[in-house]
Short mmCIF file of C-alpha atoms in Angstrom, two decimals:
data_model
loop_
_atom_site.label_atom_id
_atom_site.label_comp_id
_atom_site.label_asym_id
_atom_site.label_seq_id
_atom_site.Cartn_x
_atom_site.Cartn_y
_atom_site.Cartn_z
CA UNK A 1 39.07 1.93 -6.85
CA UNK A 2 40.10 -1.37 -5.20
CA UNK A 3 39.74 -4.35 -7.77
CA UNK A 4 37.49 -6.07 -5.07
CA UNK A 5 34.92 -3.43 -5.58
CA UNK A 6 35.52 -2.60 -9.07
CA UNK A 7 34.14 -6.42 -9.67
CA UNK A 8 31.64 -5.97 -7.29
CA UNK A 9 30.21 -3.22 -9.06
CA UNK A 10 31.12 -4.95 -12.54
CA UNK A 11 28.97 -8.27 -10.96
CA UNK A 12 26.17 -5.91 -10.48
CA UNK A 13 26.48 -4.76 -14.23
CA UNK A 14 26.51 -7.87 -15.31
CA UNK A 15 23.51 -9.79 -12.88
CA UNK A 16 21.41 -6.40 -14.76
CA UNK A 17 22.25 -7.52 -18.33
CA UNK A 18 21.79 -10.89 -17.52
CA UNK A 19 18.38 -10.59 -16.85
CA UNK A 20 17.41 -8.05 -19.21
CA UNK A 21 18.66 -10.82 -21.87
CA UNK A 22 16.47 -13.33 -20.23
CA UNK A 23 13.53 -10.65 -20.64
CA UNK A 24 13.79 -10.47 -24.07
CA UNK A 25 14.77 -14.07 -24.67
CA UNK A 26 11.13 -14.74 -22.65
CA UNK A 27 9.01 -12.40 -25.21
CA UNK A 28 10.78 -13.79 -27.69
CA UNK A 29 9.42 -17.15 -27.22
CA UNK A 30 5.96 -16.42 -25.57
CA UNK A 31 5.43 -14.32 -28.47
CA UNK A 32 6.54 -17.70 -30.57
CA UNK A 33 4.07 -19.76 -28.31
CA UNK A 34 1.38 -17.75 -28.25
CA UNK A 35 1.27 -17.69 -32.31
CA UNK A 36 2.57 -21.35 -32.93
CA UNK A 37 0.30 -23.09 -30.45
CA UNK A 38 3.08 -24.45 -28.47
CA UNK A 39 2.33 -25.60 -24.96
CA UNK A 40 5.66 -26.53 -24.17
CA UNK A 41 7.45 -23.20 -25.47
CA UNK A 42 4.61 -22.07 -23.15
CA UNK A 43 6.06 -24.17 -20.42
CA UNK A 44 9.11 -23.65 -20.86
CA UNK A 45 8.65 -19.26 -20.42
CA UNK A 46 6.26 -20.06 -17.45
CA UNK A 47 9.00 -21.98 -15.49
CA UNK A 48 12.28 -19.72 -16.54
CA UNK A 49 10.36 -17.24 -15.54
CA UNK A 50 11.37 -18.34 -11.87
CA UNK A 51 15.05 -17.42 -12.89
CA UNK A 52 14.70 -13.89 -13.12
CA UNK A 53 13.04 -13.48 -9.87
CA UNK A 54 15.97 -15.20 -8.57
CA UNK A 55 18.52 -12.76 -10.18
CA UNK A 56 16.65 -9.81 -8.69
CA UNK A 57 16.91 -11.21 -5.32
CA UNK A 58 20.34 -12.02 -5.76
CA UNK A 59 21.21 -8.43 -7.44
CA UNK A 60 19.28 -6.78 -4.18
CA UNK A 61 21.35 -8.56 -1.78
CA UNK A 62 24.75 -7.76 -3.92
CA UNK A 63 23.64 -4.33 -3.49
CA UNK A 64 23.15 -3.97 -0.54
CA UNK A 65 26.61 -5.80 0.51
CA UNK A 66 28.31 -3.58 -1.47
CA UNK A 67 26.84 -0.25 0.03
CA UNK A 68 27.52 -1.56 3.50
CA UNK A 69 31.09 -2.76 2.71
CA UNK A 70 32.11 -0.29 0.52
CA UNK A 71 29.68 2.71 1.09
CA UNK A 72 30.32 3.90 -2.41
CA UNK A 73 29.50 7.84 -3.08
CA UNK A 74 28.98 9.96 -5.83
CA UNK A 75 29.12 7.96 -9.32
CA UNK A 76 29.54 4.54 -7.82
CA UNK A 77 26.48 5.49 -5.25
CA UNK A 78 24.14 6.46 -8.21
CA UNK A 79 24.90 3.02 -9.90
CA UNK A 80 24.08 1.14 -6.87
CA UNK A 81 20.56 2.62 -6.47
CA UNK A 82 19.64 2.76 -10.69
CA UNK A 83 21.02 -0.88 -11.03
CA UNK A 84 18.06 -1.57 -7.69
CA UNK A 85 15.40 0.37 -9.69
CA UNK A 86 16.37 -1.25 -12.92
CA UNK A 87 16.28 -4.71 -11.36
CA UNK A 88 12.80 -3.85 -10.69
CA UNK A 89 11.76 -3.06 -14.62
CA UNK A 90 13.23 -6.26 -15.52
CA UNK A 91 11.70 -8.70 -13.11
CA UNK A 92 8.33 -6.89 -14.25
CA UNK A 93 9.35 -7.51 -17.57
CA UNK A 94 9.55 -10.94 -17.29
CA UNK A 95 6.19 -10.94 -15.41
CA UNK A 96 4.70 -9.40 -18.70
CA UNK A 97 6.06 -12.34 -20.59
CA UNK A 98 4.79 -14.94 -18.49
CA UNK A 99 1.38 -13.11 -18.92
CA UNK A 100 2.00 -13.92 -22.27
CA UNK A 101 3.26 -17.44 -21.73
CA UNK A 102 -0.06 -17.89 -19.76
CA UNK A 103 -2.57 -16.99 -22.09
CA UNK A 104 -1.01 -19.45 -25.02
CA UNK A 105 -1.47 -22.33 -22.23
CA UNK A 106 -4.95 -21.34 -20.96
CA UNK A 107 -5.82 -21.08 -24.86
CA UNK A 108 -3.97 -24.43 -25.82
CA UNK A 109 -4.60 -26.10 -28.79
CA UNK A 110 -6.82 -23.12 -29.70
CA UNK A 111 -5.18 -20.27 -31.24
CA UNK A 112 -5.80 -17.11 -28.73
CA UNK A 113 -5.31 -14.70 -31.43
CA UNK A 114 -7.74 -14.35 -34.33
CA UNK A 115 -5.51 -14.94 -37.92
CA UNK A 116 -6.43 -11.22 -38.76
CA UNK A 117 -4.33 -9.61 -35.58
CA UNK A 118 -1.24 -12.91 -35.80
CA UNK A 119 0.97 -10.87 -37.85
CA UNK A 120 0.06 -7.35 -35.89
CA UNK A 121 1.18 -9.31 -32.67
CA UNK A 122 4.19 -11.22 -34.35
CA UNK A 123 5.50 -7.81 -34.89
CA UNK A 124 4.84 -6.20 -31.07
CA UNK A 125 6.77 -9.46 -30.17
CA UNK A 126 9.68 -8.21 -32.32
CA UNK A 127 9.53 -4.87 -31.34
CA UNK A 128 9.43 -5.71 -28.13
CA UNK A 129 12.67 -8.59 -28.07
CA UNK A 130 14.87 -5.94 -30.14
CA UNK A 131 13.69 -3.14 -27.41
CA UNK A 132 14.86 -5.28 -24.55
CA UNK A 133 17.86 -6.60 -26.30
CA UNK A 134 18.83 -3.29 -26.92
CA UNK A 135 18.46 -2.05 -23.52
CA UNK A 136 20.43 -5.06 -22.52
CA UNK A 137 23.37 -3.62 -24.69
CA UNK A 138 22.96 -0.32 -23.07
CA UNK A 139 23.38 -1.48 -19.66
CA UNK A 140 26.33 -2.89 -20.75
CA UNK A 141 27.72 -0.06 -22.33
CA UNK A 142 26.31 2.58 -20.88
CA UNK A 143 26.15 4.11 -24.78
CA UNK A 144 24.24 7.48 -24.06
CA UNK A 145 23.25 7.69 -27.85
CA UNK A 146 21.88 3.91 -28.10
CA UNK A 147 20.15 4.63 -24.93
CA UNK A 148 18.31 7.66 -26.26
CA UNK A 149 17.33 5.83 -29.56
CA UNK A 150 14.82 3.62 -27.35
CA UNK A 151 11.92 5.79 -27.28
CA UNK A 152 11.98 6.71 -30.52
CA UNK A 153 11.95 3.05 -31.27
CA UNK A 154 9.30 2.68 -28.63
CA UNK A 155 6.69 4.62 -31.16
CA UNK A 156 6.92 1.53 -33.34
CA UNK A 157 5.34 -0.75 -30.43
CA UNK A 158 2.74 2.48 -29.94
CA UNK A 159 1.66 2.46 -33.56
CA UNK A 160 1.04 -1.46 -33.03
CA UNK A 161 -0.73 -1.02 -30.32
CA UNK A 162 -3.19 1.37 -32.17
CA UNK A 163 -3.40 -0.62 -34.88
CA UNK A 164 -4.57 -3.77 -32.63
CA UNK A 165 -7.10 -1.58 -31.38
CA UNK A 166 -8.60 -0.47 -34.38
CA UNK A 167 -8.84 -3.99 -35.32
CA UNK A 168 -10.55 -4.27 -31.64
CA UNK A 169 -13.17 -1.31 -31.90
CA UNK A 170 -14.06 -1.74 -35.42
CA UNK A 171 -17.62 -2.25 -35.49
CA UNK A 172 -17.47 -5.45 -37.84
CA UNK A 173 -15.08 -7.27 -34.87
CA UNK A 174 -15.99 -10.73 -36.12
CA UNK A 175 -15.01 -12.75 -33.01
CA UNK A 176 -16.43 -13.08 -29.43
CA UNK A 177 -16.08 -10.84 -26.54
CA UNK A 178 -13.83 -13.24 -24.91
CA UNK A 179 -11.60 -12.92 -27.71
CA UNK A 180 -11.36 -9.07 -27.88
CA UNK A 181 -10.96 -9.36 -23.62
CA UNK A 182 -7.90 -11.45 -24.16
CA UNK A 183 -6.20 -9.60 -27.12
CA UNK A 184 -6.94 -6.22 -25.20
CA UNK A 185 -4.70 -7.63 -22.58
CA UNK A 186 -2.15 -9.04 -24.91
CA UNK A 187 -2.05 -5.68 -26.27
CA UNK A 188 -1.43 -4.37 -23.02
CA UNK A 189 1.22 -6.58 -21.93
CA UNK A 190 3.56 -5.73 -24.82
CA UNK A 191 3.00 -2.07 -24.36
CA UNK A 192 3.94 -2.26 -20.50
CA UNK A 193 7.11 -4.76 -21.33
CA UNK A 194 8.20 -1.99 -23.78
CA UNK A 195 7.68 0.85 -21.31
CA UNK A 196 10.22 -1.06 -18.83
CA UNK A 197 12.77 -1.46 -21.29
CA UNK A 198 12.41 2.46 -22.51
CA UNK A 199 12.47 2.88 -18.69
CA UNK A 200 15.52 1.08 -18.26
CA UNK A 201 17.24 2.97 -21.03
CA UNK A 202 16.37 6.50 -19.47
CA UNK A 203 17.57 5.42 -15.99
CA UNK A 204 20.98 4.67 -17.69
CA UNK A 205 20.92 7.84 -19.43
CA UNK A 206 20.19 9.37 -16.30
CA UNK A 207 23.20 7.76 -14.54
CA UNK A 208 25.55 8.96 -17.02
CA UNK A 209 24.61 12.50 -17.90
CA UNK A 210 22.95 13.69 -14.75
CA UNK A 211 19.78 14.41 -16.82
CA UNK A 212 16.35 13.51 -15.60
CA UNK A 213 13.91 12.38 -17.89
CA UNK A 214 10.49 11.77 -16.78
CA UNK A 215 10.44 7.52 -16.73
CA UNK A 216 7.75 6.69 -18.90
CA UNK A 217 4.44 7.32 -17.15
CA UNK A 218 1.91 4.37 -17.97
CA UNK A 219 0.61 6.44 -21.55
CA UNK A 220 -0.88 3.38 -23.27
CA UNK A 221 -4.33 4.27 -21.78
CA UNK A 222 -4.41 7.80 -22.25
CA UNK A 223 -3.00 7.12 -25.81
CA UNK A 224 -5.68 4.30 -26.41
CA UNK A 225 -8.52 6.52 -25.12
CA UNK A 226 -7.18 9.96 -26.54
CA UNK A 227 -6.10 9.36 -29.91
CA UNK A 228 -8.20 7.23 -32.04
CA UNK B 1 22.07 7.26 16.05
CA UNK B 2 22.95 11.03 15.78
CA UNK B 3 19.54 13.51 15.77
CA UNK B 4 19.95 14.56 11.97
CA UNK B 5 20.41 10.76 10.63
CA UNK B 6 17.27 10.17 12.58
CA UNK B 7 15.46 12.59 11.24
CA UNK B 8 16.79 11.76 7.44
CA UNK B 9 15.26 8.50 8.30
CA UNK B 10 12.22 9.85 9.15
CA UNK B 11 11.46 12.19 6.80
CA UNK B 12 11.90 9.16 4.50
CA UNK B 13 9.50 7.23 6.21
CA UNK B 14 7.34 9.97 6.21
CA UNK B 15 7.69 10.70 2.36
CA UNK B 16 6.51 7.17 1.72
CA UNK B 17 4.05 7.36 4.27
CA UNK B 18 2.45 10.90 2.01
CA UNK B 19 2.87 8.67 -1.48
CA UNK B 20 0.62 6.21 -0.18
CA UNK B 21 -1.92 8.37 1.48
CA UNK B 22 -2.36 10.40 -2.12
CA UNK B 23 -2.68 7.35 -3.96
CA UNK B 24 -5.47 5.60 -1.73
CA UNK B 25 -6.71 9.14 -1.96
CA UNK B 26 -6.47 9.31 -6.08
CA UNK B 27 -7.69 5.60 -6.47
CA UNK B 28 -10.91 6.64 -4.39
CA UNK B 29 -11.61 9.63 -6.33
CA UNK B 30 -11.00 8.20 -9.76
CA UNK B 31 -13.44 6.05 -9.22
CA UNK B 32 -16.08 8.79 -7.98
CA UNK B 33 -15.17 10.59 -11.28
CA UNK B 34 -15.59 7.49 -12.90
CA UNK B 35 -19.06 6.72 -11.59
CA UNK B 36 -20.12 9.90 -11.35
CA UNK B 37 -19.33 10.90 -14.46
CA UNK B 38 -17.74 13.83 -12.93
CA UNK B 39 -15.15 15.77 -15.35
CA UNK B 40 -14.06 18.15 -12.76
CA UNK B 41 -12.95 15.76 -10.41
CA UNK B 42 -11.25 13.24 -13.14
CA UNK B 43 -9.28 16.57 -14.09
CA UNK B 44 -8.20 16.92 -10.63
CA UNK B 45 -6.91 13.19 -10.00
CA UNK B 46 -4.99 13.78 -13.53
CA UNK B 47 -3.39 16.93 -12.03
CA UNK B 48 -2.81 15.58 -8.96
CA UNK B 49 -0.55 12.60 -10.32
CA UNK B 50 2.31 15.56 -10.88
CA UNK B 51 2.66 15.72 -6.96
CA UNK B 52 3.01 11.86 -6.65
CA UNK B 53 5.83 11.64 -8.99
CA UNK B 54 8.14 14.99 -7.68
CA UNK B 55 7.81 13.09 -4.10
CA UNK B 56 9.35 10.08 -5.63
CA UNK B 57 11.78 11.96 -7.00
CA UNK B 58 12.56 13.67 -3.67
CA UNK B 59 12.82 10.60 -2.00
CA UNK B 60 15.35 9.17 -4.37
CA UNK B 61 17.63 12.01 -3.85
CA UNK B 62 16.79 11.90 0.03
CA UNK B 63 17.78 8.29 -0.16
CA UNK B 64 20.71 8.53 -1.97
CA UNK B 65 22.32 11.89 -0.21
CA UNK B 66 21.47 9.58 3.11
CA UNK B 67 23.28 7.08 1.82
CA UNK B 68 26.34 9.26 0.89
CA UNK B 69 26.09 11.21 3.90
CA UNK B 70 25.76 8.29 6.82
CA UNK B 71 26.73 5.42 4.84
CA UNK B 72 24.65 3.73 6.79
CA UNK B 73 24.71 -0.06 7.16
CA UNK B 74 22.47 -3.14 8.77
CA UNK B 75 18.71 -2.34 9.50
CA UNK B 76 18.80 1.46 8.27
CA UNK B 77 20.85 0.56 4.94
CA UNK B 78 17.64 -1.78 4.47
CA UNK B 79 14.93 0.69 5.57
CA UNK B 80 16.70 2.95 2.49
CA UNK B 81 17.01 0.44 0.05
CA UNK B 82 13.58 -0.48 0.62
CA UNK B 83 12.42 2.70 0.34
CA UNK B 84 13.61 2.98 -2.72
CA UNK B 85 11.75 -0.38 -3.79
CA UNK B 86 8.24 0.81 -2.14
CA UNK B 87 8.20 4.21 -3.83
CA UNK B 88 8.20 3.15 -7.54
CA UNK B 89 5.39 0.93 -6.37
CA UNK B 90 3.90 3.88 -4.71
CA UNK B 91 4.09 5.97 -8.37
CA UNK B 92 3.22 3.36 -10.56
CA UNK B 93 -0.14 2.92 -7.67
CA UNK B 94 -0.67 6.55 -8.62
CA UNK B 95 -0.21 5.98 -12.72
CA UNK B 96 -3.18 2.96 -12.15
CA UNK B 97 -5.18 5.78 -10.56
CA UNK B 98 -4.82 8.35 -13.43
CA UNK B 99 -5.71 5.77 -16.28
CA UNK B 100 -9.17 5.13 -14.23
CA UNK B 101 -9.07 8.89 -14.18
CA UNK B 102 -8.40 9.46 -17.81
CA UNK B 103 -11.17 7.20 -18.82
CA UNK B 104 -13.50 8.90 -17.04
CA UNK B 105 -12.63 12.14 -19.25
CA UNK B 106 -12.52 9.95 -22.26
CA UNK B 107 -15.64 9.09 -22.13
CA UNK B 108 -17.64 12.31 -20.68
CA UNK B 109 -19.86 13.02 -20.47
CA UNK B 110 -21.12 9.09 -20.82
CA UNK B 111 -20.99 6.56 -18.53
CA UNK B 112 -17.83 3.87 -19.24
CA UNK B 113 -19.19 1.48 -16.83
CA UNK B 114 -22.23 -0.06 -17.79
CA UNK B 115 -24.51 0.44 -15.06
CA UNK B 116 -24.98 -3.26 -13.96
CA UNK B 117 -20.95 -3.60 -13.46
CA UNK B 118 -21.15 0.10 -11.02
CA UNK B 119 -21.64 -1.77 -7.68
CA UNK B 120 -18.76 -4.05 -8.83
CA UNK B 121 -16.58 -1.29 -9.46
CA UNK B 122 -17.84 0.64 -6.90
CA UNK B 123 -16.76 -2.28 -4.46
CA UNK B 124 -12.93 -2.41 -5.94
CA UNK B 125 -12.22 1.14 -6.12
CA UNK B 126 -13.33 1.05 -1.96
CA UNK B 127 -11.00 -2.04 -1.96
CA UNK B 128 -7.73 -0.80 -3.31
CA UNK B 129 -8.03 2.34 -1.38
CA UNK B 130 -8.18 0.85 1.70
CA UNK B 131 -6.31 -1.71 0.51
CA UNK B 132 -3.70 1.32 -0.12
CA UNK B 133 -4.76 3.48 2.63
CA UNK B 134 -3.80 -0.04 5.24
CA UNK B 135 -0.34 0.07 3.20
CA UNK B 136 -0.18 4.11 4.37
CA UNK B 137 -0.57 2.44 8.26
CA UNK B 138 1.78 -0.35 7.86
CA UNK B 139 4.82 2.00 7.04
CA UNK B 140 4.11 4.58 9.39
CA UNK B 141 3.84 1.62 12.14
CA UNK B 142 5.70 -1.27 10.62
CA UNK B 143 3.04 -3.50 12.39
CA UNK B 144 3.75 -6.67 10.91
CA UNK B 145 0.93 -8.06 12.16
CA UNK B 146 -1.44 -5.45 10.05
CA UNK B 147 0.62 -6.01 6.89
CA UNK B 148 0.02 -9.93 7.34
CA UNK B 149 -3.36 -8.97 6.71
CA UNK B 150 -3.14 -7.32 3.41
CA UNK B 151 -2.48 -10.33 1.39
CA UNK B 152 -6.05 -11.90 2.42
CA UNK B 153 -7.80 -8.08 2.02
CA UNK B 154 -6.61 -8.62 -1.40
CA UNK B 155 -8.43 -11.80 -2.08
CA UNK B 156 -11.60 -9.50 -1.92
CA UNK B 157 -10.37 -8.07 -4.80
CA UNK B 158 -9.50 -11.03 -6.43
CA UNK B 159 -12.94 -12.36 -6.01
CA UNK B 160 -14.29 -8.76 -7.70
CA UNK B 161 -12.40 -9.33 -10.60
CA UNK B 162 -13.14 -12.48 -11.23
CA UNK B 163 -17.30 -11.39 -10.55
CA UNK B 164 -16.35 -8.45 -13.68
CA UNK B 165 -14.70 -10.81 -15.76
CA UNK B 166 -17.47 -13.41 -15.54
CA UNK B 167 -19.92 -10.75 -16.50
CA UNK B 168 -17.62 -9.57 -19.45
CA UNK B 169 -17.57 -13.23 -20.58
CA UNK B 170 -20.71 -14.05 -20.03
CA UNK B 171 -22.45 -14.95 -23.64
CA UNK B 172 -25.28 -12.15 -22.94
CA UNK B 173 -23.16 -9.54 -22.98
CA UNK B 174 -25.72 -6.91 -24.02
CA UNK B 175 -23.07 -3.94 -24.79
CA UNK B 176 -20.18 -3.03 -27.22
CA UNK B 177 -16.95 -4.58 -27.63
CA UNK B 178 -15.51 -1.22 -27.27
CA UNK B 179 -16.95 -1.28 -23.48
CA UNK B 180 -15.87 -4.87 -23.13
CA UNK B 181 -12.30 -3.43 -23.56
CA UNK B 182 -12.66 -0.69 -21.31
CA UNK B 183 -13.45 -2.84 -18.45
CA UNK B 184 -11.14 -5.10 -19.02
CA UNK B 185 -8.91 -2.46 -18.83
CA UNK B 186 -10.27 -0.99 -15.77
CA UNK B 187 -10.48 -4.21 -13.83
CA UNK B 188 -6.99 -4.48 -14.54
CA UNK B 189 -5.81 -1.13 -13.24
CA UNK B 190 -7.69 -1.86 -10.17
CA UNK B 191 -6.02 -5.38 -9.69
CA UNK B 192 -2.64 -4.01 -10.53
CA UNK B 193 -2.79 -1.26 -8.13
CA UNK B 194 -4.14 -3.98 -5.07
CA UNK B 195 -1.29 -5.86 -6.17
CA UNK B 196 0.87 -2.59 -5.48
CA UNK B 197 0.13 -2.03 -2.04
CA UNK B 198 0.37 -5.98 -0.93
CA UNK B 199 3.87 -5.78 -2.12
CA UNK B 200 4.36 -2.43 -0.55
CA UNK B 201 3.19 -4.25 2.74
CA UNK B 202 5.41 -7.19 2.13
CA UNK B 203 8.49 -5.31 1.42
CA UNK B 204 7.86 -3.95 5.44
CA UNK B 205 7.58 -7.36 6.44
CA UNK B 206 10.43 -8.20 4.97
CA UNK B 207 12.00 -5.06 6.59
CA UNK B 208 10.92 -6.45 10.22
CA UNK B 209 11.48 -9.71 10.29
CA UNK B 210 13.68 -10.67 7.27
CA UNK B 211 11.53 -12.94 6.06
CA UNK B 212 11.54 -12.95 2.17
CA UNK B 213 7.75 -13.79 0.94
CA UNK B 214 7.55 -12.94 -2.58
CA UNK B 215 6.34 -9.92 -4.18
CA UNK B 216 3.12 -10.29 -5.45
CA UNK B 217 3.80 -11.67 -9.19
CA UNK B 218 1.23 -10.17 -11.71
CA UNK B 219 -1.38 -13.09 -10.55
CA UNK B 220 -4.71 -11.53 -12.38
CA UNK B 221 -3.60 -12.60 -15.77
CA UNK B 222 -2.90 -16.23 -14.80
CA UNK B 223 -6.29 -16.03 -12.52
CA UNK B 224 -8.63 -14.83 -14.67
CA UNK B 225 -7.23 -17.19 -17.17
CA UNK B 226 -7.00 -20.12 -15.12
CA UNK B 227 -9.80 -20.42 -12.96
CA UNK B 228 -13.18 -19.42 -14.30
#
């Protein structure tokens, strides 16, 4: 391979990890402004949230000069085309963040989350940082085993997501119907931000080995309405 | 252009074309099932979501063994890549249909809906179908003039969800939290999957005339918390 395309494929790489750090970064600290009350964390999410969209623009039009000027095949074809649908998971990750970001400014200086739920959410926040980190890693690496560790990690976020909604549809829900509208959503947008870094994860482990795993289907609502 | 790479092209177009028409078709009779509190029919949208995701599939490997194959480059490199880019919006369309569909089963043989919030519902499921079924059009024609329209057809269903959420919010809300949550939920699914086809209609735009509008940013969150 000719060292011009080697580091245009290697740019590529790199543009994906980028923002897949940013996505977590961004849960990170909604997550932190959300709980904390912090308008300007808020802010501060809201408008970065701008710089992802602007990587996956970027990362479409790198990939699309490099399959015109180099018209890669076989391996180097396959990591054109995952590294476009990956693009895609993270820019909707970030959107999921901003979400996020949103509600702790529409809510500002009230808390949006009842104290009972803070530490519930605190934790889908982690889970859902360490997911993205970690899927940031494995776009790097391309680390098969790492990659395939992901959805088992992803039950974590699923059992927090239960537990929210217990809290939710327990008949002695102490707080208005506003509230439960707004943590229902919350709940939601952690679940979906997880499923795109799981997502992300199986496309690499799909580049490498060849083996097709179903991308995770949207199974918070049949999980939230079959299950409990 | 040689017969075969024209009719690669095609059947791509076409492909995309079929994902769209089953998804305006699934969003329209989810919500029937959901209405109607009809089991049978909720069954059938859930089955049907198999199809929706083996044609992405298929199109991914048509796009990529077109890619290897013709290498091609300019406007046909783009009418691949964004192929590529309007299916996974055309599966996840079909994944917003099945959740409407699975809460219909959920909650058989009951009504989710309340019944004052039917006509509302009523109204967006005949939205993001045609919404979706306009989308079907727009790549079959790439009529740039029809997908221009999509983005205001979509403020009708802006306006719906704002007329559910004010009901949800409203401090007379006569019913359970546990059916507060399951139309926020809903009114999401239906927002999300309008939101779908306006970028699927922007991405043909783009296609046309180069012109780069954005891709419809997850708007209902920041909406529904920003302007009641």
């Amino acid at each position: 391979m000719r060292d011009a395309y080697r580091q245009e494929l290697e740019a590529i790489t790199a543009g994906l990890e980028q923002m897949a750090q940013l996505a977590a970064s961004a849960i990170g600290r909604a997550t932190t402004a959300l709980l904390e009350v912090d308008l300007q964390l808020a802010e501060t999410v809201i408008a970065a949230d701008d710089k992802l969209d602007d990587l996956q623009r970027d990362l479409e039009e790198r990939a699309i000069a490099v399959l015109a000027r180099q018209q890669p095949v076989a391996t180097e074809l396959r990591t054109v085309v995952t590294a476009l649908r990956i693009s895609a998971d993270l820019e909707r990750s970030g959107d999921l963040a901003l979400n996020v970001a949103k509600l702790a400014r529409h809510r500002f200086p009230d808390h949006a989350i009842p104290s009972e739920l803070r530490a519930t959410v605190l934790e889908m926040g982690h889970v859902a940082q360490r997911l993205m980190a970690k899927a940031a890693d494995v776009i790097a690496t391309r680390e098969v085993t790492v990659a395939r560790e992901l959805e088992g990690d992803d039950d974590a976020m699923d059992d927090l997501h239960r537990a929210l909604f217990r809290r939710l549809l327990d008949d002695r829900w102490p707080h208005s119907v506003e509230a439960a509208v707004e943590v229902t959503l919350v709940g939601r947008f952690y679940e979906r931000f997880a499923d795109h870094a799981v997502s992300v994860a199986k496309r690499v482990v799909y580049l490498v080995t060849g083996e097709h795993t179903d991308p995770p289907s949207d199974e918070s609502a049949g999980q939230q309405w079959g299950q409990r």
